[in-house]
Amino acid sequence: NKGSRYHGLDFKNIFRPNIHAIWINVHSPEKKEGTSYTNPAELEAIKLVVEALQKSEGYSQYMDSQQKPEDKEIGLITFYSSQKRGIKDMQKKGKLGDNAFRIDVVDKFQGMERNIVIVSTVRSNKKNKMGFADRIERINVAFSRAKRLLIVVGDKQFFETNENYRKSIAAMEVVDVKQLRDALK
C-alpha cells in the first residue's frame, strides 16, 4: 500500500517488520576536516547497515515490488559535507553493494523522501558541541525523510544530551554497532 509504513524486512533482531525507526549506536569521536566534520566509525557502521539490509529476509521482494526508481533508492543523509564525501567514496569503491542511493546533506534533502533512509549524525566530542546538527529544523528534515524505515547512526550518549534527540531516541529501537557487526558474522 502506498501510505503503508510496512517494509517487511527481518534480520536477526536488528530489523523487524514492525519497527520503523532504529538508532545504531556508534560511540566514536568525530574528526575535523577543514570547516567540516567526518566520523570514520559511522562510515563503517553505514556499510554494515547496508549489508544487513541486503541480507534481510524480504529485501529482494521489497525492492522488486517498488515501481519508481526513487522508491528503490536508499537515502543516505548526513549533516556534514565531509561525511557525504566519505559515503560517496565508499559507494564508488563498491563498499555499499549495488544498491541505488540518494546521498546528500540534510539541507539538500529537504522536500525529498525515500522509503528507507539512513542518517549519519557525525558529531561526537568531549565538549558536547553539536554544531548545526542541534538545530530543530535540521533534525526534523533528517528524521522525517523516511517513508517506511529510518535508521540513524550516531553516538547515543552524546546526542541524548539534547532534549529533541533524547525524545526521538526514546521512540526508536536502539542497537549497538557491535550487535550489528556480530549479527553479520
Coordinates of C-alpha atoms in Angstrom, one line a residue:
N1 CA 0.0 0.0 0.0
K2 CA 1.2 3.4 -0.9
G3 CA 0.6 5.0 2.5
S4 CA 1.7 2.0 4.5
R5 CA 4.9 2.0 6.6
Y6 CA 5.3 -1.7 6.1
H7 CA 8.7 -2.7 4.8
G8 CA 8.7 -6.5 5.6
L9 CA 12.5 -6.6 6.4
D10 CA 13.7 -9.0 9.0
F11 CA 17.3 -9.5 10.1
K12 CA 18.4 -11.1 13.3
N13 CA 16.5 -8.8 15.7
I14 CA 18.2 -5.8 14.0
F15 CA 15.4 -5.1 11.5
R16 CA 11.9 -6.3 12.1
P17 CA 8.7 -5.6 10.0
N18 CA 7.0 -3.8 12.9
I19 CA 10.0 -1.5 13.7
H20 CA 10.2 1.7 11.7
A21 CA 12.9 3.7 13.5
I22 CA 16.3 2.4 14.6
W23 CA 19.2 4.1 16.3
I24 CA 22.6 2.4 15.6
N25 CA 24.8 3.4 18.5
V26 CA 28.4 4.2 17.4
H27 CA 30.5 5.7 20.2
S28 CA 33.4 7.1 18.3
P29 CA 34.9 10.7 18.0
E30 CA 34.4 12.9 15.1
K31 CA 37.3 14.3 13.0
K32 CA 37.5 17.8 11.7
E33 CA 38.2 18.2 8.0
G34 CA 38.7 21.8 7.1
T35 CA 35.5 23.5 8.2
S36 CA 33.5 20.3 8.1
Y37 CA 33.4 17.0 10.1
T38 CA 33.6 13.3 9.4
N39 CA 33.2 10.2 11.6
P40 CA 35.0 7.2 10.2
A41 CA 33.4 4.8 12.6
E42 CA 29.9 5.9 11.4
L43 CA 31.1 5.3 7.8
E44 CA 31.9 1.7 8.8
A45 CA 28.5 1.4 10.5
I46 CA 26.7 2.6 7.4
K47 CA 28.5 -0.1 5.4
L48 CA 27.3 -2.7 8.0
V49 CA 23.7 -1.3 7.9
V50 CA 23.6 -1.6 4.1
E51 CA 25.0 -5.1 4.3
A52 CA 22.4 -6.1 6.9
L53 CA 19.6 -4.6 4.8
Q54 CA 20.7 -6.6 1.8
K55 CA 20.8 -9.8 3.8
S56 CA 17.4 -9.1 5.4
E57 CA 14.6 -11.6 4.8
G58 CA 12.2 -9.9 2.4
Y59 CA 14.7 -7.4 1.0
S60 CA 14.7 -8.6 -2.6
Q61 CA 11.0 -8.9 -2.7
Y62 CA 10.6 -5.5 -1.2
M63 CA 12.9 -3.9 -3.8
D64 CA 11.3 -5.8 -6.6
S65 CA 7.9 -4.5 -5.6
Q66 CA 8.9 -0.9 -5.9
Q67 CA 7.8 0.7 -9.2
K68 CA 9.6 4.1 -9.3
P69 CA 13.4 4.4 -9.4
E70 CA 13.4 6.8 -6.4
D71 CA 11.4 4.2 -4.4
K72 CA 14.3 1.7 -4.9
E73 CA 16.9 4.2 -3.7
I74 CA 18.1 4.2 -0.2
G75 CA 18.5 7.7 1.2
L76 CA 21.8 8.4 2.9
I77 CA 21.7 11.8 4.7
T78 CA 24.3 13.5 6.8
F79 CA 24.8 16.8 8.5
Y80 CA 28.3 17.4 7.1
S81 CA 29.7 17.6 3.5
S82 CA 33.0 15.8 4.6
Q83 CA 30.8 12.8 5.7
K84 CA 28.9 13.0 2.4
R85 CA 32.2 12.7 0.5
G86 CA 33.2 9.7 2.6
I87 CA 29.9 8.0 1.9
K88 CA 30.2 8.7 -1.9
D89 CA 33.7 7.4 -1.8
M90 CA 32.5 4.1 -0.2
Q91 CA 29.9 3.8 -2.9
K92 CA 32.4 4.4 -5.7
K93 CA 34.7 1.7 -4.3
G94 CA 31.8 -0.7 -4.2
K95 CA 31.6 -1.0 -0.4
L96 CA 27.9 -0.4 -0.4
G97 CA 26.9 -3.1 -2.8
D98 CA 24.9 -2.5 -6.0
N99 CA 22.1 -0.6 -4.4
A100 CA 20.8 2.7 -5.8
F101 CA 21.4 5.6 -3.3
R102 CA 20.5 9.2 -3.0
I103 CA 23.4 10.6 -1.0
D104 CA 23.3 14.2 0.3
V105 CA 23.5 16.6 3.2
V106 CA 20.3 17.4 5.2
D107 CA 19.7 20.8 3.7
K108 CA 19.7 19.4 0.1
F109 CA 17.3 16.5 1.1
Q110 CA 14.6 18.9 2.2
G111 CA 11.4 18.2 0.2
M112 CA 12.6 14.7 -0.8
E113 CA 11.6 11.3 0.7
R114 CA 12.8 7.8 0.3
N115 CA 11.3 4.5 1.7
I116 CA 14.5 3.7 3.6
V117 CA 16.7 6.4 5.0
I118 CA 20.0 6.2 6.8
V119 CA 21.1 9.3 8.7
S120 CA 24.7 9.8 9.8
T121 CA 24.8 12.3 12.7
V122 CA 28.7 12.6 12.6
R123 CA 29.2 14.7 15.8
S124 CA 30.7 13.1 18.9
N125 CA 33.1 15.1 21.1
K126 CA 34.0 15.8 24.7
K127 CA 32.9 19.4 24.5
N128 CA 29.3 18.4 23.8
K129 CA 29.3 20.6 20.7
M130 CA 26.7 19.5 18.1
G131 CA 27.2 22.4 15.7
F132 CA 24.2 22.9 13.4
A133 CA 23.2 19.2 14.0
D134 CA 21.4 20.5 17.1
R135 CA 19.0 22.8 15.1
I136 CA 15.5 21.5 15.3
E137 CA 14.8 22.3 11.7
R138 CA 17.7 20.1 10.5
I139 CA 16.7 17.3 13.0
N140 CA 13.1 17.5 11.6
V141 CA 14.3 17.3 8.0
A142 CA 16.7 14.4 8.7
F143 CA 14.3 12.3 10.7
S144 CA 11.2 12.9 8.6
R145 CA 12.5 11.8 5.1
A146 CA 11.9 8.1 5.6
K147 CA 8.5 6.8 4.5
R148 CA 9.0 3.2 5.8
L149 CA 12.3 2.8 7.7
L150 CA 14.5 5.3 9.4
I151 CA 18.0 4.2 10.6
V152 CA 20.0 6.8 12.5
V153 CA 23.7 6.2 13.0
G154 CA 25.3 8.1 15.9
D155 CA 26.6 8.4 19.4
K156 CA 23.5 7.8 21.5
Q157 CA 25.1 9.1 24.8
F158 CA 26.3 12.3 23.1
F159 CA 23.0 13.1 21.3
E160 CA 20.9 12.3 24.4
T161 CA 22.3 15.5 25.9
N162 CA 19.9 17.3 23.6
E163 CA 16.2 17.2 24.6
N164 CA 15.0 16.9 21.0
Y165 CA 17.3 13.9 20.2
R166 CA 16.5 12.3 23.6
K167 CA 12.8 12.3 22.8
S168 CA 13.5 10.8 19.3
I169 CA 15.9 8.2 20.6
A170 CA 13.4 7.1 23.3
A171 CA 10.9 6.3 20.5
M172 CA 13.4 4.3 18.5
E173 CA 14.8 0.8 18.7
V174 CA 18.4 1.1 19.8
V175 CA 21.0 -1.3 18.5
D176 CA 24.7 -1.1 19.3
V177 CA 27.1 -1.3 16.3
K178 CA 28.8 -4.3 18.0
Q179 CA 25.5 -6.2 17.9
L180 CA 25.1 -5.4 14.2
R181 CA 28.7 -6.5 13.5
D182 CA 28.1 -9.8 15.4
A183 CA 24.8 -10.4 13.6
L184 CA 26.6 -10.2 10.2
K185 CA 29.3 -12.8 11.1

